[in-house]
Amino acid sequence: LIAQSLKLEIGVGGSPRGAMNDQAYQLYLQGRQAWSLRTPAGLDRAEQCFDQALAIEPKFARALLGRADVWSIRGMERQDIVEYGQRNSDAQARIVAEIERALALEPDLAEAHASLGNIYWLGWRLGAAERALRRALTIDPNYATAHLWLGRVLQVDGRLDEALLEMKSAVELDPLSSRMHDNYSNGLLLAGRLAEGLVAAERAVALQPDNIQASARQAVALADLGRHDEAVAIARRLMATVPLRVIEAGYTLAKCGQSAEAEVAFAMMQKIDARGVVKAYVLAAMGRWEECLRALDPAVLQSNIVDYLYYFPIFDPIRSDPRFAQMIAAVGMTEAHARAQSERAGWQRAKAMKQ
């Protein structure tokens, strides 16, 4: 009963194929629970659990997959994710190989097809990513993580309205997952639905107080809503405790008029070698447009957050600059960006009609 409850809570569909050693399966469940926290300690614990499960059951497909998921999420959680954001990389190849080992053992494992879609997305292969994720959902329509990752793919493809439906499904299927709520929050913020995005971020923090990514979403939402005192308080906590979320702290401090502290945040970003969209995001909030454009070097743009450039109004002052268009074209996202601008225009028309 405990194992089944945990399985439902972490969004793991189905049951292992064939007979399975109970100890190995319990280790797998513990690993998935730790993985779902998305913290450095949680990811380390998850990898240990999956390794232990594989020592008992070397052909345990889900444990192989769990290990691959640790590697992919660990790369995404770090700010230095440039290697994960390239079209081909050794890091991606290693993860794909592990997923393919799992699929060779269990071809209809929905989680494996979803994970393959996730790594394709990190490598800018959006069509392949969407196909893999939709196959996962054909096998298991209730796999929350597949809905979440499909939503992320659709965001990057300039289809945020569709993406939000997938993310909402993920939240409904796995309402106790802080990470489902905080990713949904980010989608809502991209859509300019700030109040809803704040609520989702607050739910994520309530479920997992050490979810720093959710706290970062809170800070950004509060800053953009004009609730500056609250936003700055969270930003200062982010600065003091988690250097890897200094990006949102820098954006928040700049938006709230705390220029000196924003400069400190930017200096911290330089020390951790923040590049691409994350660096441009803070420079845009600081109004340093030439530096912002220079930061958008196609060679270091991250596929998992290029959608920030499409949707966040902070980038509107440089959107018509020929260099911006050239950068978007260089990463093959001209059509996706155009779709996103069409969506944004539609939201503005709908808003105007309500007034």
Tab-separated table of C-alpha atoms in Angstrom:
chain	number	residue	atom	x	y	z
A	1	LEU	CA	0.000	0.000	0.000
A	2	ILE	CA	2.790	2.424	0.861
A	3	ALA	CA	4.614	1.638	-2.374
A	4	GLN	CA	1.438	2.083	-4.424
A	5	SER	CA	0.692	5.419	-2.733
A	6	LEU	CA	4.223	6.600	-3.429
A	7	LYS	CA	3.934	5.453	-7.043
A	8	LEU	CA	0.806	7.538	-7.500
A	9	GLU	CA	2.335	10.532	-5.756
A	10	ILE	CA	5.419	10.698	-7.964
A	11	GLY	CA	3.545	10.098	-11.209
A	12	VAL	CA	5.052	6.725	-12.102
A	13	GLY	CA	2.686	4.801	-14.328
A	14	GLY	CA	2.175	1.080	-14.586
A	15	SER	CA	4.105	-1.659	-12.818
A	16	PRO	CA	7.447	-3.288	-13.572
A	17	ARG	CA	7.477	-5.852	-16.324
A	18	GLY	CA	7.597	-9.420	-15.086
A	19	ALA	CA	8.811	-10.576	-11.699
A	20	MET	CA	10.767	-7.953	-9.817
A	21	ASN	CA	12.871	-8.156	-6.689
A	22	ASP	CA	10.958	-6.217	-4.044
A	23	GLN	CA	14.053	-4.585	-2.580
A	24	ALA	CA	15.126	-3.328	-6.011
A	25	TYR	CA	11.665	-1.919	-6.665
A	26	GLN	CA	11.556	-0.183	-3.282
A	27	LEU	CA	14.953	1.368	-4.014
A	28	TYR	CA	13.610	2.506	-7.372
A	29	LEU	CA	10.605	4.172	-5.733
A	30	GLN	CA	12.860	5.872	-3.198
A	31	GLY	CA	15.032	7.076	-6.049
A	32	ARG	CA	12.065	8.516	-7.910
A	33	GLN	CA	10.870	10.298	-4.792
A	34	ALA	CA	14.325	11.840	-4.315
A	35	TRP	CA	14.551	12.700	-8.040
A	36	SER	CA	11.216	14.513	-7.881
A	37	LEU	CA	12.698	17.020	-5.393
A	38	ARG	CA	15.132	18.287	-8.069
A	39	THR	CA	17.616	19.385	-5.394
A	40	PRO	CA	21.338	18.574	-5.628
A	41	ALA	CA	21.087	16.327	-2.583
A	42	GLY	CA	17.925	14.729	-3.939
A	43	LEU	CA	19.550	13.972	-7.279
A	44	ASP	CA	22.587	12.473	-5.559
A	45	ARG	CA	20.346	10.303	-3.397
A	46	ALA	CA	18.287	9.266	-6.415
A	47	GLU	CA	21.366	8.135	-8.340
A	48	GLN	CA	22.525	6.100	-5.342
A	49	CYS	CA	19.138	4.390	-5.117
A	50	PHE	CA	19.050	3.580	-8.831
A	51	ASP	CA	22.616	2.238	-8.723
A	52	GLN	CA	21.713	0.033	-5.750
A	53	ALA	CA	18.597	-1.222	-7.517
A	54	LEU	CA	20.661	-2.100	-10.595
A	55	ALA	CA	23.201	-3.940	-8.474
A	56	ILE	CA	20.329	-6.224	-7.438
A	57	GLU	CA	18.496	-6.281	-10.794
A	58	PRO	CA	20.954	-5.396	-13.608
A	59	LYS	CA	18.182	-5.533	-16.227
A	60	PHE	CA	15.764	-3.290	-14.322
A	61	ALA	CA	14.709	-0.946	-17.142
A	62	ARG	CA	13.125	1.672	-14.910
A	63	ALA	CA	16.220	1.989	-12.748
A	64	LEU	CA	18.344	2.483	-15.872
A	65	LEU	CA	15.912	5.143	-16.971
A	66	GLY	CA	15.933	6.763	-13.540
A	67	ARG	CA	19.689	7.118	-13.727
A	68	ALA	CA	19.410	8.748	-17.161
A	69	ASP	CA	16.807	11.147	-15.789
A	70	VAL	CA	19.141	12.109	-12.945
A	71	TRP	CA	21.853	12.985	-15.456
A	72	SER	CA	19.516	15.071	-17.623
A	73	ILE	CA	17.911	16.979	-14.749
A	74	ARG	CA	21.266	17.564	-13.085
A	75	GLY	CA	22.474	19.211	-16.275
A	76	MET	CA	19.339	21.333	-16.586
A	77	GLU	CA	19.445	22.485	-12.962
A	78	ARG	CA	22.975	23.825	-13.254
A	79	GLN	CA	23.450	27.226	-14.804
A	80	ASP	CA	26.337	25.935	-16.910
A	81	ILE	CA	24.101	23.887	-19.183
A	82	VAL	CA	25.555	24.963	-22.502
A	83	GLU	CA	26.641	21.422	-23.364
A	84	TYR	CA	23.083	20.230	-22.751
A	85	GLY	CA	21.749	22.967	-24.993
A	86	GLN	CA	23.690	22.011	-28.121
A	87	ARG	CA	22.320	19.943	-30.979
A	88	ASN	CA	24.886	17.239	-30.277
A	89	SER	CA	27.004	16.662	-27.200
A	90	ASP	CA	28.722	13.886	-25.297
A	91	ALA	CA	26.398	14.532	-22.340
A	92	GLN	CA	23.310	14.008	-24.476
A	93	ALA	CA	24.754	10.903	-26.148
A	94	ARG	CA	25.438	9.314	-22.777
A	95	ILE	CA	21.868	9.920	-21.640
A	96	VAL	CA	20.310	8.691	-24.891
A	97	ALA	CA	22.374	5.501	-24.687
A	98	GLU	CA	21.074	4.799	-21.188
A	99	ILE	CA	17.479	5.441	-22.250
A	100	GLU	CA	17.901	3.147	-25.237
A	101	ARG	CA	19.189	0.402	-22.925
A	102	ALA	CA	15.976	0.764	-20.927
A	103	LEU	CA	13.842	0.669	-24.077
A	104	ALA	CA	15.623	-2.447	-25.325
A	105	LEU	CA	14.498	-4.156	-22.122
A	106	GLU	CA	10.997	-2.656	-22.061
A	107	PRO	CA	9.958	-1.176	-25.440
A	108	ASP	CA	6.579	0.080	-24.238
A	109	LEU	CA	7.894	1.893	-21.186
A	110	ALA	CA	6.109	5.236	-21.329
A	111	GLU	CA	8.592	6.912	-19.021
A	112	ALA	CA	11.475	5.997	-21.341
A	113	HIS	CA	9.797	7.507	-24.404
A	114	ALA	CA	9.088	10.635	-22.354
A	115	SER	CA	12.701	10.874	-21.212
A	116	LEU	CA	13.879	10.474	-24.790
A	117	GLY	CA	11.590	13.362	-25.728
A	118	ASN	CA	13.078	15.450	-22.935
A	119	ILE	CA	16.653	14.936	-24.089
A	120	TYR	CA	15.680	15.597	-27.712
A	121	TRP	CA	14.184	18.895	-26.550
A	122	LEU	CA	17.431	19.815	-24.821
A	123	GLY	CA	19.177	19.196	-28.140
A	124	TRP	CA	16.793	21.447	-30.114
A	125	ARG	CA	15.117	18.469	-31.855
A	126	LEU	CA	11.601	19.689	-31.176
A	127	GLY	CA	9.790	17.548	-33.742
A	128	ALA	CA	11.411	14.355	-32.479
A	129	ALA	CA	10.794	15.456	-28.892
A	130	GLU	CA	7.097	16.016	-29.478
A	131	ARG	CA	6.698	12.664	-31.231
A	132	ALA	CA	8.435	10.787	-28.408
A	133	LEU	CA	6.365	12.515	-25.736
A	134	ARG	CA	3.094	11.923	-27.544
A	135	ARG	CA	4.028	8.265	-27.889
A	136	ALA	CA	4.632	8.162	-24.135
A	137	LEU	CA	1.180	9.625	-23.537
A	138	THR	CA	-0.407	7.149	-25.937
A	139	ILE	CA	1.049	4.366	-23.808
A	140	ASP	CA	0.203	6.049	-20.495
A	141	PRO	CA	-2.090	9.108	-20.699
A	142	ASN	CA	-1.752	9.595	-16.939
A	143	TYR	CA	2.012	10.056	-16.838
A	144	ALA	CA	2.218	13.570	-15.414
A	145	THR	CA	5.875	14.165	-16.245
A	146	ALA	CA	5.226	13.461	-19.935
A	147	HIS	CA	2.516	16.130	-19.945
A	148	LEU	CA	4.914	18.546	-18.250
A	149	TRP	CA	7.756	17.900	-20.668
A	150	LEU	CA	5.442	18.079	-23.674
A	151	GLY	CA	4.341	21.464	-22.369
A	152	ARG	CA	7.958	22.601	-22.212
A	153	VAL	CA	8.531	21.473	-25.811
A	154	LEU	CA	5.426	23.313	-27.009
A	155	GLN	CA	6.571	26.485	-25.207
A	156	VAL	CA	9.861	26.466	-27.067
A	157	ASP	CA	7.959	25.839	-30.308
A	158	GLY	CA	5.963	29.041	-29.791
A	159	ARG	CA	2.737	27.248	-28.832
A	160	LEU	CA	2.235	28.441	-25.283
A	161	ASP	CA	-1.552	28.113	-25.264
A	162	GLU	CA	-1.209	24.392	-26.013
A	163	ALA	CA	1.676	24.128	-23.556
A	164	LEU	CA	-0.367	25.508	-20.686
A	165	LEU	CA	-3.053	22.873	-21.248
A	166	GLU	CA	-0.412	20.139	-20.957
A	167	MET	CA	1.088	21.688	-17.829
A	168	LYS	CA	-2.324	22.051	-16.262
A	169	SER	CA	-2.897	18.347	-16.924
A	170	ALA	CA	0.423	17.583	-15.224
A	171	VAL	CA	-0.640	19.536	-12.142
A	172	GLU	CA	-4.016	17.832	-12.037
A	173	LEU	CA	-2.464	14.374	-12.368
A	174	ASP	CA	0.253	15.026	-9.776
A	175	PRO	CA	-1.084	17.768	-7.480
A	176	LEU	CA	1.425	17.038	-4.711
A	177	SER	CA	4.449	17.709	-6.917
A	178	SER	CA	6.019	21.073	-6.216
A	179	ARG	CA	7.862	20.941	-9.529
A	180	MET	CA	4.671	20.507	-11.522
A	181	HIS	CA	3.300	23.670	-9.946
A	182	ASP	CA	6.477	25.706	-10.385
A	183	ASN	CA	6.821	24.792	-14.072
A	184	TYR	CA	3.163	25.664	-14.583
A	185	SER	CA	3.891	28.943	-12.835
A	186	ASN	CA	6.643	29.714	-15.326
A	187	GLY	CA	4.311	29.045	-18.248
A	188	LEU	CA	1.711	31.372	-16.764
A	189	LEU	CA	4.323	34.087	-16.258
A	190	LEU	CA	5.431	33.733	-19.880
A	191	ALA	CA	1.791	34.225	-20.879
A	192	GLY	CA	1.595	37.397	-18.812
A	193	ARG	CA	-0.870	35.812	-16.392
A	194	LEU	CA	1.044	37.164	-13.431
A	195	ALA	CA	-1.506	36.714	-10.644
A	196	GLU	CA	-2.138	33.087	-11.631
A	197	GLY	CA	1.572	32.477	-11.979
A	198	LEU	CA	2.161	33.806	-8.488
A	199	VAL	CA	-0.508	31.519	-7.044
A	200	ALA	CA	1.084	28.493	-8.727
A	201	ALA	CA	4.532	29.468	-7.423
A	202	GLU	CA	3.148	29.901	-3.914
A	203	ARG	CA	1.595	26.437	-4.076
A	204	ALA	CA	4.928	25.017	-5.174
A	205	VAL	CA	6.706	26.632	-2.226
A	206	ALA	CA	4.018	25.458	0.179
A	207	LEU	CA	4.511	21.877	-1.010
A	208	GLN	CA	8.311	22.077	-0.913
A	209	PRO	CA	9.751	25.041	1.000
A	210	ASP	CA	13.278	24.350	-0.296
A	211	ASN	CA	12.145	24.561	-3.927
A	212	ILE	CA	14.309	27.549	-4.749
A	213	GLN	CA	13.164	27.610	-8.363
A	214	ALA	CA	9.608	28.218	-7.151
A	215	SER	CA	10.831	30.998	-4.849
A	216	ALA	CA	12.527	32.555	-7.866
A	217	ARG	CA	9.226	32.448	-9.772
A	218	GLN	CA	7.578	34.171	-6.798
A	219	ALA	CA	10.141	36.958	-6.845
A	220	VAL	CA	9.718	37.578	-10.580
A	221	ALA	CA	5.915	37.534	-10.373
A	222	LEU	CA	5.863	39.931	-7.436
A	223	ALA	CA	8.294	42.291	-9.172
A	224	ASP	CA	6.226	42.371	-12.352
A	225	LEU	CA	3.032	42.873	-10.320
A	226	GLY	CA	4.594	45.929	-8.657
A	227	ARG	CA	4.780	44.338	-5.204
A	228	HIS	CA	8.357	45.428	-4.857
A	229	ASP	CA	8.964	45.092	-1.114
A	230	GLU	CA	7.903	41.435	-1.147
A	231	ALA	CA	9.842	40.740	-4.332
A	232	VAL	CA	13.052	42.310	-3.018
A	233	ALA	CA	12.823	40.358	0.242
A	234	ILE	CA	12.726	37.065	-1.679
A	235	ALA	CA	15.464	38.203	-4.066
A	236	ARG	CA	17.762	38.978	-1.158
A	237	ARG	CA	17.174	35.507	0.273
A	238	LEU	CA	18.021	34.011	-3.103
A	239	MET	CA	21.220	36.050	-3.226
A	240	ALA	CA	22.210	34.985	0.270
A	241	THR	CA	21.523	31.290	-0.010
A	242	VAL	CA	21.504	30.027	-3.572
A	243	PRO	CA	23.973	31.515	-6.068
A	244	LEU	CA	22.467	29.423	-8.868
A	245	ARG	CA	19.206	31.398	-8.660
A	246	VAL	CA	20.992	34.739	-8.710
A	247	ILE	CA	19.613	35.300	-12.216
A	248	GLU	CA	16.035	35.792	-11.028
A	249	ALA	CA	17.368	37.757	-8.069
A	250	GLY	CA	19.221	40.099	-10.401
A	251	TYR	CA	16.177	40.555	-12.621
A	252	THR	CA	13.944	41.212	-9.609
A	253	LEU	CA	16.294	43.714	-7.992
A	254	ALA	CA	16.720	45.605	-11.260
A	255	LYS	CA	12.963	45.681	-11.902
A	256	CYS	CA	12.369	46.953	-8.380
A	257	GLY	CA	14.848	49.812	-8.714
A	258	GLN	CA	17.549	48.310	-6.507
A	259	SER	CA	20.315	49.145	-8.966
A	260	ALA	CA	23.298	48.700	-6.658
A	261	GLU	CA	22.140	45.272	-5.504
A	262	ALA	CA	21.336	44.299	-9.080
A	263	GLU	CA	24.941	45.105	-9.999
A	264	VAL	CA	26.116	42.825	-7.182
A	265	ALA	CA	23.887	40.055	-8.547
A	266	PHE	CA	25.283	40.607	-12.021
A	267	ALA	CA	28.826	40.359	-10.688
A	268	MET	CA	27.901	37.040	-9.062
A	269	MET	CA	26.535	35.869	-12.399
A	270	GLN	CA	29.841	36.686	-14.025
A	271	LYS	CA	31.635	34.532	-11.447
A	272	ILE	CA	29.469	31.501	-12.231
A	273	ASP	CA	29.891	32.187	-15.969
A	274	ALA	CA	26.174	32.671	-16.666
A	275	ARG	CA	25.697	33.007	-20.403
A	276	GLY	CA	23.108	33.254	-23.137
A	277	VAL	CA	19.503	33.933	-22.252
A	278	VAL	CA	20.023	34.061	-18.490
A	279	LYS	CA	22.665	36.770	-18.798
A	280	ALA	CA	20.598	38.707	-21.345
A	281	TYR	CA	17.548	38.491	-19.067
A	282	VAL	CA	19.251	40.442	-16.295
A	283	LEU	CA	20.943	42.881	-18.664
A	284	ALA	CA	17.537	43.647	-20.210
A	285	ALA	CA	16.084	44.385	-16.770
A	286	MET	CA	19.034	46.720	-16.194
A	287	GLY	CA	18.419	48.461	-19.528
A	288	ARG	CA	21.866	47.564	-20.865
A	289	TRP	CA	20.657	46.771	-24.374
A	290	GLU	CA	23.921	46.577	-26.306
A	291	GLU	CA	25.364	44.159	-23.776
A	292	CYS	CA	22.089	42.251	-23.819
A	293	LEU	CA	22.292	41.760	-27.584
A	294	ARG	CA	25.932	40.695	-27.356
A	295	ALA	CA	25.033	38.139	-24.692
A	296	LEU	CA	22.628	36.458	-27.124
A	297	ASP	CA	25.357	34.540	-28.896
A	298	PRO	CA	23.681	31.643	-30.764
A	299	ALA	CA	26.585	29.372	-29.816
A	300	VAL	CA	25.641	29.459	-26.133
A	301	LEU	CA	21.853	29.801	-26.204
A	302	GLN	CA	20.038	27.203	-24.095
A	303	SER	CA	17.190	25.337	-25.751
A	304	ASN	CA	15.256	24.953	-22.510
A	305	ILE	CA	14.822	28.699	-21.942
A	306	VAL	CA	14.970	30.244	-25.417
A	307	ASP	CA	11.224	30.798	-25.042
A	308	TYR	CA	12.004	33.601	-22.574
A	309	LEU	CA	13.090	35.578	-25.632
A	310	TYR	CA	9.753	34.990	-27.335
A	311	TYR	CA	7.363	35.892	-24.591
A	312	PHE	CA	8.786	38.129	-21.876
A	313	PRO	CA	8.006	41.816	-22.560
A	314	ILE	CA	11.384	42.753	-21.106
A	315	PHE	CA	12.889	41.861	-24.501
A	316	ASP	CA	10.462	43.963	-26.559
A	317	PRO	CA	12.845	46.950	-26.917
A	318	ILE	CA	15.318	44.821	-28.917
A	319	ARG	CA	12.844	42.560	-30.704
A	320	SER	CA	12.888	44.694	-33.868
A	321	ASP	CA	16.680	44.984	-33.916
A	322	PRO	CA	18.103	43.133	-36.963
A	323	ARG	CA	20.653	41.456	-34.690
A	324	PHE	CA	17.854	39.912	-32.625
A	325	ALA	CA	16.223	38.497	-35.755
A	326	GLN	CA	19.590	37.158	-36.933
A	327	MET	CA	20.150	35.440	-33.587
A	328	ILE	CA	16.702	33.809	-33.671
A	329	ALA	CA	17.327	32.647	-37.242
A	330	ALA	CA	20.745	31.261	-36.331
A	331	VAL	CA	19.177	28.826	-33.863
A	332	GLY	CA	16.379	27.911	-36.274
A	333	MET	CA	13.582	29.463	-34.249
A	334	THR	CA	12.234	32.147	-36.601
A	335	GLU	CA	8.891	30.384	-37.096
A	336	ALA	CA	8.548	29.572	-33.402
A	337	HIS	CA	9.214	33.200	-32.499
A	338	ALA	CA	6.634	34.361	-35.059
A	339	ARG	CA	4.030	31.973	-33.627
A	340	ALA	CA	4.754	33.316	-30.150
A	341	GLN	CA	4.292	36.923	-31.292
A	342	SER	CA	0.997	35.939	-32.915
A	343	GLU	CA	-0.121	34.414	-29.614
A	344	ARG	CA	0.895	37.526	-27.720
A	345	ALA	CA	-1.055	39.729	-30.124
A	346	GLY	CA	-4.088	37.492	-29.670
A	347	TRP	CA	-3.884	37.798	-25.891
A	348	GLN	CA	-3.718	41.579	-26.200
A	349	ARG	CA	-6.788	41.641	-28.471
A	350	ALA	CA	-8.713	39.423	-26.077
A	351	LYS	CA	-7.730	41.661	-23.164
A	352	ALA	CA	-8.786	44.788	-25.015
A	353	MET	CA	-12.191	43.275	-25.835
A	354	LYS	CA	-12.827	42.604	-22.134
A	355	GLN	CA	-12.130	46.197	-21.170
